[in-house]
Amino acid sequence: MSSGTDYEDRFRRVYASNFQPLLAYALRRAMQPEDAADVVAETFLVAWRRCHELPADAEVRLWLYGVARRVLANHHRTGVRRERLGERLRQRMWDIVAADPGSEVPERLAVQAALARLGEFDREVLTLTIWEGLEPRDVAAVLRVSPAVVRTRLSRARARLRDLIGDDLAPPGHVLDILTAPAPREGQ
C-alpha cells in the first residue's frame, strides 16, 4: 500500500511529463485557448482525484488523453447549451426591445394631452377603468358615486377622448381603441 506522499510524488511526475502534450492536444481541439486551459486543468483534477487508479507510466498519457477527450465532450455540450440559452435570452431581449412602449411616444403624448383636456372626474373615471382595470362598480366605490354615474361618465369620457385624439392617429387594435371603446355593461 502506498502512502499519500507516494501518490503526490507520482502525480507531480505525471503532471510534469504530460502537461505540454496534453495542452497541445486540447489546443488543437478546443475553440478557444482559454477552453484548452480549462480542459487541461480539469483533466489533471480528475487525475489527482483518481491518482490511486492511474495506469502504469507507459499508459498514463493515453489514459489522460481519454480523460481529456471526455472533458472536451462535456465542454462542447456545455457550450452548445450555453449558446442555446444565449440565443433564447437574446430573443427574449429582442422581444422586449421590439415591444418598447417608447415606440408609441407620439401616441402617448397625444393621449396625455387629450386626457389633460378632460375634466378631472372624467379623467379619473377613464384612467381607473382602463389603466387600473377596475369595473364600473369598483370605480363607483373609489369615487363615492353610483355605478350608473360611472358608466355614463365613462361612455362620455371615451367619446370625448376619441374626438380629441382623432381617428387617424390610432390604427385598428391600438391602445387608443381600447381607451375609447364603448363602456362595458355591468357584469360583462
Backbone as CSV, one residue per row, in Angstrom:
resi,resn,N_x,N_y,N_z,CA_x,CA_y,CA_z,C_x,C_y,C_z
1,MET,0.843,-1.172,0.000,0.000,0.000,0.000,0.889,1.236,0.000
2,SER,0.593,2.175,-0.861,1.406,3.377,-0.989,0.879,4.457,-0.066
3,SER,1.773,5.324,0.340,1.374,6.436,1.214,0.914,7.617,0.370
4,GLY,0.339,8.608,1.051,-0.117,9.820,0.383,1.019,10.544,-0.305
5,THR,2.207,10.498,0.293,3.380,11.145,-0.293,3.753,10.480,-1.611
6,ASP,3.650,9.158,-1.675,3.944,8.443,-2.919,2.986,8.876,-4.026
7,TYR,1.702,9.014,-3.693,0.722,9.464,-4.676,1.042,10.880,-5.152
8,GLU,1.418,11.746,-4.217,1.754,13.129,-4.581,2.962,13.166,-5.505
9,ASP,3.992,12.403,-5.161,5.203,12.375,-5.995,4.879,11.842,-7.392
10,ARG,4.115,10.804,-7.437,3.731,10.230,-8.738,2.918,11.229,-9.546
11,PHE,1.992,11.902,-8.897,1.178,12.888,-9.600,2.060,14.010,-10.163
12,ARG,2.998,14.479,-9.375,3.917,15.535,-9.846,4.668,15.073,-11.098
13,ARG,5.158,13.861,-11.093,5.883,13.325,-12.263,4.952,13.228,-13.477
14,VAL,3.755,12.704,-13.246,2.784,12.572,-14.343,2.444,13.949,-14.901
15,TYR,2.237,14.885,-14.029,1.899,16.254,-14.449,3.035,16.858,-15.267
16,ALA,4.247,16.801,-14.729,5.409,17.410,-15.391,5.660,16.796,-16.764
17,SER,5.526,15.488,-16.890,5.846,14.849,-18.171,4.689,14.884,-19.172
18,ASN,3.480,15.221,-18.729,2.331,15.164,-19.642,1.612,16.496,-19.853
19,PHE,2.003,17.513,-19.119,1.299,18.784,-19.229,1.349,19.331,-20.659
20,GLN,2.539,19.476,-21.221,2.654,20.075,-22.552,1.964,19.242,-23.637
21,PRO,2.180,17.932,-23.685,1.463,17.154,-24.707,-0.067,17.237,-24.544
22,LEU,-0.519,17.246,-23.307,-1.960,17.336,-23.059,-2.491,18.709,-23.461
23,LEU,-1.728,19.765,-23.165,-2.146,21.111,-23.564,-2.195,21.218,-25.089
24,ALA,-1.204,20.677,-25.776,-1.209,20.693,-27.245,-2.430,19.944,-27.780
25,TYR,-2.728,18.802,-27.188,-3.913,18.018,-27.564,-5.177,18.871,-27.423
26,ALA,-5.312,19.529,-26.282,-6.511,20.334,-26.025,-6.569,21.564,-26.928
27,LEU,-5.435,22.206,-27.177,-5.415,23.403,-28.033,-5.865,23.079,-29.453
28,ARG,-5.521,21.906,-29.945,-5.911,21.522,-31.294,-7.404,21.204,-31.390
29,ARG,-8.035,20.975,-30.287,-9.441,20.549,-30.307,-10.418,21.567,-29.728
30,ALA,-9.927,22.481,-28.937,-10.809,23.469,-28.295,-10.989,24.683,-29.204
31,MET,-12.104,25.365,-29.021,-12.403,26.545,-29.834,-11.536,27.737,-29.425
32,GLN,-11.271,27.868,-28.158,-10.506,28.995,-27.634,-9.355,28.471,-26.773
33,PRO,-8.229,29.201,-26.732,-7.124,28.777,-25.860,-7.543,28.671,-24.388
34,GLU,-8.442,29.564,-23.969,-8.911,29.510,-22.581,-9.644,28.205,-22.310
35,ASP,-10.399,27.746,-23.302,-11.101,26.465,-23.155,-10.104,25.321,-23.022
36,ALA,-9.018,25.381,-23.799,-7.996,24.330,-23.724,-7.361,24.317,-22.339
37,ALA,-7.092,25.476,-21.799,-6.510,25.549,-20.454,-7.472,24.955,-19.427
38,ASP,-8.760,25.239,-19.579,-9.762,24.667,-18.670,-9.807,23.145,-18.788
39,VAL,-9.720,22.651,-20.011,-9.756,21.204,-20.242,-8.563,20.527,-19.568
40,VAL,-7.385,21.119,-19.731,-6.182,20.540,-19.125,-6.298,20.579,-17.602
41,ALA,-6.742,21.697,-17.064,-6.882,21.806,-15.604,-7.869,20.766,-15.078
42,GLU,-8.997,20.628,-15.770,-9.995,19.662,-15.319,-9.489,18.226,-15.472
43,THR,-8.731,17.976,-16.523,-8.168,16.635,-16.731,-7.217,16.274,-15.592
44,PHE,-6.354,17.220,-15.217,-5.433,16.938,-14.124,-6.149,16.893,-12.773
45,LEU,-7.252,17.575,-12.650,-8.044,17.457,-11.427,-8.598,16.038,-11.301
46,VAL,-9.083,15.501,-12.411,-9.565,14.115,-12.405,-8.405,13.174,-12.067
47,ALA,-7.257,13.438,-12.674,-6.091,12.585,-12.407,-5.700,12.661,-10.930
48,TRP,-5.771,13.841,-10.336,-5.438,13.980,-8.920,-6.417,13.192,-8.043
49,ARG,-7.704,13.357,-8.367,-8.725,12.657,-7.582,-8.608,11.142,-7.717
50,ARG,-8.152,10.692,-8.893,-8.074,9.246,-9.141,-6.616,8.776,-9.195
51,CYS,-5.755,9.491,-8.501,-4.312,9.206,-8.533,-4.012,7.739,-8.219
52,HIS,-4.766,7.167,-7.316,-4.542,5.760,-6.949,-4.958,4.801,-8.068
53,GLU,-5.688,5.313,-9.092,-6.124,4.472,-10.208,-5.299,4.691,-11.477
54,LEU,-4.342,5.623,-11.444,-3.565,5.917,-12.656,-2.864,4.647,-13.150
55,PRO,-2.909,4.431,-14.474,-2.231,3.241,-15.007,-0.706,3.401,-14.949
56,ALA,-0.023,2.388,-15.379,1.445,2.398,-15.403,1.931,3.576,-16.245
57,ASP,3.153,3.999,-15.965,3.704,5.186,-16.626,3.610,5.116,-18.151
58,ALA,3.813,3.957,-18.730,3.773,3.820,-20.188,2.373,4.074,-20.742
59,GLU,1.336,3.903,-19.920,-0.045,4.056,-20.387,-0.738,5.300,-19.847
60,VAL,-0.058,6.027,-18.964,-0.734,7.138,-18.298,-1.129,8.254,-19.277
61,ARG,-0.301,8.546,-20.286,-0.639,9.613,-21.227,-1.901,9.257,-22.013
62,LEU,-1.992,8.007,-22.411,-3.191,7.577,-23.141,-4.430,7.711,-22.254
63,TRP,-4.259,7.352,-20.987,-5.367,7.496,-20.033,-5.764,8.970,-19.914
64,LEU,-4.761,9.862,-19.810,-5.029,11.306,-19.727,-5.711,11.815,-20.993
65,TYR,-5.279,11.336,-22.158,-5.957,11.728,-23.398,-7.423,11.308,-23.362
66,GLY,-7.678,10.110,-22.852,-9.067,9.644,-22.741,-9.888,10.541,-21.826
67,VAL,-9.293,10.915,-20.692,-9.995,11.828,-19.776,-10.213,13.171,-20.455
68,ALA,-9.174,13.700,-21.098,-9.283,14.996,-21.775,-10.345,14.954,-22.871
69,ARG,-10.421,13.842,-23.555,-11.438,13.695,-24.606,-12.844,13.806,-24.022
70,ARG,-13.073,13.158,-22.895,-14.394,13.242,-22.246,-14.654,14.646,-21.701
71,VAL,-13.621,15.268,-21.158,-13.768,16.642,-20.655,-14.104,17.580,-21.821
72,LEU,-13.428,17.405,-22.948,-13.733,18.222,-24.140,-15.180,18.021,-24.595
73,ALA,-15.628,16.776,-24.576,-17.015,16.499,-24.970,-17.982,17.198,-24.024
74,ASN,-17.685,17.167,-22.744,-18.542,17.876,-21.778,-18.520,19.380,-22.020
75,HIS,-17.332,19.923,-22.289,-17.230,21.358,-22.588,-18.026,21.704,-23.838
76,HIS,-17.936,20.834,-24.826,-18.680,21.082,-26.058,-20.187,21.088,-25.786
77,ARG,-20.670,20.088,-25.061,-22.105,20.038,-24.734,-22.519,21.261,-23.922
78,THR,-21.678,21.630,-22.963,-21.974,22.814,-22.158,-22.004,24.051,-23.036
79,GLY,-21.069,24.139,-23.968,-21.037,25.288,-24.878,-22.276,25.351,-25.749
80,VAL,-22.726,24.207,-26.236,-23.947,24.164,-27.053,-25.144,24.607,-26.219
81,ARG,-25.244,24.093,-24.998,-26.351,24.503,-24.115,-26.271,25.993,-23.815
82,ARG,-25.071,26.484,-23.551,-24.879,27.910,-23.261,-25.278,28.750,-24.477
83,GLU,-24.906,28.280,-25.655,-25.248,29.005,-26.875,-26.760,29.029,-27.082
84,ARG,-27.417,27.892,-26.854,-28.883,27.848,-26.978,-29.543,28.770,-25.965
85,LEU,-29.039,28.737,-24.739,-29.577,29.614,-23.709,-29.351,31.078,-24.082
86,GLY,-28.164,31.368,-24.575,-27.864,32.735,-25.016,-28.787,33.179,-26.136
87,GLU,-29.063,32.282,-27.070,-29.962,32.611,-28.178,-31.369,32.879,-27.658
88,ARG,-31.842,32.044,-26.727,-33.172,32.286,-26.142,-33.197,33.622,-25.406
89,LEU,-32.132,33.917,-24.673,-32.061,35.183,-23.949,-32.042,36.354,-24.919
90,ARG,-31.241,36.250,-25.990,-31.211,37.330,-26.990,-32.587,37.524,-27.618
91,GLN,-33.296,36.418,-27.892,-34.631,36.523,-28.483,-35.592,37.204,-27.516
92,ARG,-35.534,36.818,-26.251,-36.421,37.453,-25.268,-36.096,38.929,-25.121
93,MET,-34.806,39.245,-25.121,-34.424,40.660,-25.020,-34.927,41.420,-26.242
94,TRP,-34.796,40.801,-27.422,-35.279,41.451,-28.634,-36.790,41.657,-28.560
95,ASP,-37.509,40.641,-28.055,-38.957,40.767,-27.916,-39.311,41.938,-27.004
96,ILE,-38.539,42.106,-25.936,-38.797,43.213,-25.014,-38.483,44.539,-25.689
97,VAL,-37.346,44.602,-26.371,-36.963,45.838,-27.054,-37.956,46.150,-28.168
98,ALA,-38.366,45.108,-28.908,-39.302,45.324,-30.008,-40.647,45.811,-29.492
99,ALA,-41.012,45.410,-28.273,-42.280,45.826,-27.695,-42.108,47.083,-26.847
100,ASP,-41.028,47.805,-27.063,-40.734,49.006,-26.278,-41.849,50.028,-26.428
101,PRO,-42.463,50.408,-25.323,-43.529,51.405,-25.410,-43.017,52.753,-25.885
102,GLY,-41.720,52.957,-25.860,-41.157,54.204,-26.371,-41.469,54.411,-27.837
103,SER,-41.726,53.305,-28.561,-42.072,53.437,-29.971,-43.435,54.084,-30.140
104,GLU,-44.202,54.131,-29.066,-45.530,54.740,-29.122,-45.545,56.122,-28.475
105,VAL,-44.381,56.763,-28.367,-44.297,58.064,-27.697,-45.238,59.093,-28.305
106,PRO,-45.283,59.262,-29.627,-46.214,60.270,-30.155,-47.664,59.998,-29.744
107,GLU,-48.054,58.717,-29.801,-49.414,58.379,-29.406,-49.630,58.640,-27.922
108,ARG,-48.627,58.301,-27.116,-48.743,58.545,-25.676,-48.878,60.036,-25.390
109,LEU,-48.088,60.834,-26.079,-48.174,62.279,-25.868,-49.548,62.802,-26.271
110,ALA,-50.085,62.274,-27.364,-51.422,62.693,-27.801,-52.467,62.279,-26.773
111,VAL,-52.345,61.083,-26.222,-53.289,60.623,-25.202,-53.171,61.486,-23.959
112,GLN,-51.949,61.775,-23.534,-51.766,62.602,-22.344,-52.356,63.995,-22.544
113,ALA,-52.118,64.566,-23.707,-52.668,65.906,-23.983,-54.193,65.864,-23.991
114,ALA,-54.750,64.825,-24.604,-56.207,64.710,-24.650,-56.782,64.467,-23.254
115,LEU,-56.128,63.623,-22.475,-56.588,63.379,-21.108,-56.555,64.665,-20.281
116,ALA,-55.542,65.476,-20.495,-55.433,66.737,-19.752,-56.588,67.681,-20.086
117,ARG,-57.166,67.526,-21.253,-58.275,68.397,-21.664,-59.623,67.918,-21.140
118,LEU,-59.655,66.702,-20.602,-60.888,66.204,-19.998,-61.032,66.809,-18.602
119,GLY,-62.238,66.811,-18.119,-62.441,67.227,-16.737,-61.818,66.230,-15.788
120,GLU,-61.512,66.656,-14.569,-60.828,65.787,-13.600,-61.621,64.518,-13.303
121,PHE,-62.928,64.644,-13.117,-63.756,63.486,-12.795,-63.777,62.493,-13.956
122,ASP,-63.970,63.003,-15.180,-63.984,62.121,-16.356,-62.626,61.443,-16.555
123,ARG,-61.566,62.185,-16.356,-60.211,61.624,-16.498,-60.005,60.506,-15.465
124,GLU,-60.476,60.734,-14.231,-60.309,59.728,-13.179,-61.146,58.490,-13.471
125,VAL,-62.365,58.670,-13.947,-63.217,57.526,-14.305,-62.544,56.710,-15.405
126,LEU,-62.050,57.393,-16.403,-61.411,56.724,-17.539,-60.131,56.003,-17.114
127,THR,-59.255,56.645,-16.384,-57.981,56.018,-16.020,-58.164,54.895,-15.000
128,LEU,-59.096,55.048,-14.070,-59.353,53.959,-13.129,-59.892,52.731,-13.862
129,THR,-60.701,52.954,-14.869,-61.272,51.835,-15.624,-60.218,51.189,-16.520
130,ILE,-59.520,51.981,-17.287,-58.591,51.442,-18.298,-57.247,51.073,-17.689
131,TRP,-56.605,51.983,-17.019,-55.245,51.729,-16.543,-55.210,50.852,-15.303
132,GLU,-56.186,51.015,-14.434,-56.191,50.215,-13.206,-57.026,48.953,-13.353
133,GLY,-57.810,48.866,-14.436,-58.578,47.656,-14.705,-59.774,47.469,-13.783
134,LEU,-60.283,48.546,-13.222,-61.419,48.429,-12.309,-62.739,48.371,-13.072
135,GLU,-63.676,47.645,-12.523,-65.041,47.588,-13.054,-65.770,48.863,-12.651
136,PRO,-66.809,49.263,-13.405,-67.551,50.480,-13.043,-68.037,50.495,-11.589
137,ARG,-68.453,49.342,-11.064,-68.907,49.323,-9.664,-67.754,49.613,-8.712
138,ASP,-66.531,49.178,-9.072,-65.369,49.446,-8.232,-64.960,50.917,-8.324
139,VAL,-65.017,51.465,-9.553,-64.726,52.889,-9.733,-65.723,53.709,-8.923
140,ALA,-66.963,53.288,-8.942,-68.003,53.994,-8.183,-67.662,53.995,-6.698
141,ALA,-67.161,52.874,-6.191,-66.789,52.810,-4.773,-65.624,53.744,-4.474
142,VAL,-64.643,53.799,-5.369,-63.488,54.670,-5.164,-63.919,56.142,-5.173
143,LEU,-64.777,56.498,-6.136,-65.176,57.902,-6.303,-66.408,58.284,-5.483
144,ARG,-66.990,57.289,-4.820,-68.174,57.502,-3.980,-69.345,58.091,-4.755
145,VAL,-69.606,57.430,-5.878,-70.776,57.767,-6.703,-71.442,56.451,-7.079
146,SER,-72.563,56.523,-7.758,-73.262,55.297,-8.146,-72.608,54.695,-9.395
147,PRO,-72.733,53.379,-9.572,-72.212,52.741,-10.788,-72.851,53.314,-12.059
148,ALA,-74.094,53.715,-11.989,-74.761,54.302,-13.161,-74.064,55.600,-13.571
149,VAL,-73.682,56.409,-12.598,-72.968,57.656,-12.900,-71.630,57.332,-13.556
150,VAL,-70.947,56.330,-13.035,-69.648,55.956,-13.606,-69.813,55.490,-15.043
151,ARG,-70.786,54.638,-15.322,-70.983,54.143,-16.693,-71.298,55.293,-17.646
152,THR,-72.139,56.204,-17.216,-72.499,57.346,-18.070,-71.278,58.212,-18.327
153,ARG,-70.544,58.554,-17.257,-69.372,59.423,-17.407,-68.267,58.727,-18.205
154,LEU,-68.133,57.418,-18.023,-67.126,56.657,-18.758,-67.431,56.684,-20.250
155,SER,-68.671,56.478,-20.592,-69.064,56.500,-22.000,-68.792,57.872,-22.614
156,ARG,-69.169,58.913,-21.916,-68.935,60.289,-22.411,-67.444,60.608,-22.483
157,ALA,-66.688,60.168,-21.472,-65.248,60.449,-21.466,-64.551,59.749,-22.626
158,ARG,-64.933,58.539,-22.918,-64.339,57.821,-24.052,-64.663,58.516,-25.369
159,ALA,-65.902,58.915,-25.538,-66.300,59.599,-26.777,-65.544,60.915,-26.917
160,ARG,-65.451,61.659,-25.839,-64.737,62.949,-25.889,-63.256,62.725,-26.166
161,LEU,-62.667,61.725,-25.555,-61.254,61.431,-25.794,-61.013,61.050,-27.245
162,ARG,-61.902,60.238,-27.809,-61.783,59.854,-29.224,-61.851,61.100,-30.107
163,ASP,-62.753,62.018,-29.795,-62.849,63.268,-30.576,-61.574,64.092,-30.449
164,LEU,-61.030,64.163,-29.244,-59.822,64.961,-29.022,-58.596,64.354,-29.702
165,ILE,-58.522,63.029,-29.725,-57.361,62.358,-30.314,-57.487,62.287,-31.828
166,GLY,-58.656,61.962,-32.292,-58.847,61.819,-33.732,-58.662,60.381,-34.152
167,ASP,-59.439,59.954,-35.116,-59.402,58.564,-35.582,-58.150,58.235,-36.371
168,ASP,-57.512,59.231,-36.978,-56.368,58.952,-37.854,-55.100,58.599,-37.085
169,LEU,-55.015,58.904,-35.789,-53.807,58.635,-35.022,-53.672,57.167,-34.646
170,ALA,-54.776,56.489,-34.438,-54.732,55.117,-33.933,-55.186,54.118,-34.975
171,PRO,-54.298,53.181,-35.367,-54.717,52.097,-36.255,-55.630,51.146,-35.488
172,PRO,-56.403,50.319,-36.180,-57.295,49.377,-35.501,-56.518,48.480,-34.531
173,GLY,-57.092,48.254,-33.354,-56.467,47.407,-32.356,-55.456,48.121,-31.490
174,HIS,-55.207,49.403,-31.743,-54.241,50.177,-30.978,-54.790,50.468,-29.587
175,VAL,-53.901,50.815,-28.666,-54.301,51.119,-27.293,-55.344,52.230,-27.244
176,LEU,-55.319,53.130,-28.206,-56.316,54.210,-28.209,-57.716,53.662,-28.457
177,ASP,-57.817,52.571,-29.235,-59.120,51.926,-29.427,-59.653,51.401,-28.100
178,ILE,-58.758,50.851,-27.302,-59.175,50.323,-26.004,-59.631,51.461,-25.098
179,LEU,-58.879,52.553,-25.129,-59.233,53.700,-24.293,-60.597,54.279,-24.653
180,THR,-60.898,54.259,-25.925,-62.095,54.954,-26.375,-63.228,54.024,-26.789
181,ALA,-63.088,52.725,-26.527,-64.143,51.768,-26.864,-65.375,52.058,-25.993
182,PRO,-66.537,51.640,-26.446,-67.725,51.855,-25.615,-67.564,51.199,-24.235
183,ALA,-68.151,51.800,-23.262,-68.048,51.294,-21.890,-68.697,49.935,-21.785
184,PRO,-68.075,49.023,-21.029,-68.686,47.703,-20.835,-69.924,47.819,-19.937
185,ARG,-70.855,46.950,-20.180,-72.036,46.917,-19.319,-71.692,46.144,-18.062
186,GLU,-72.319,46.482,-17.004,-72.073,45.822,-15.721,-72.288,44.321,-15.874
187,GLY,-71.315,43.545,-15.414,-71.421,42.083,-15.467,-70.820,41.491,-16.715
188,GLN,-70.319,42.280,-17.652,-69.706,41.730,-18.868,-68.224,41.626,-18.705
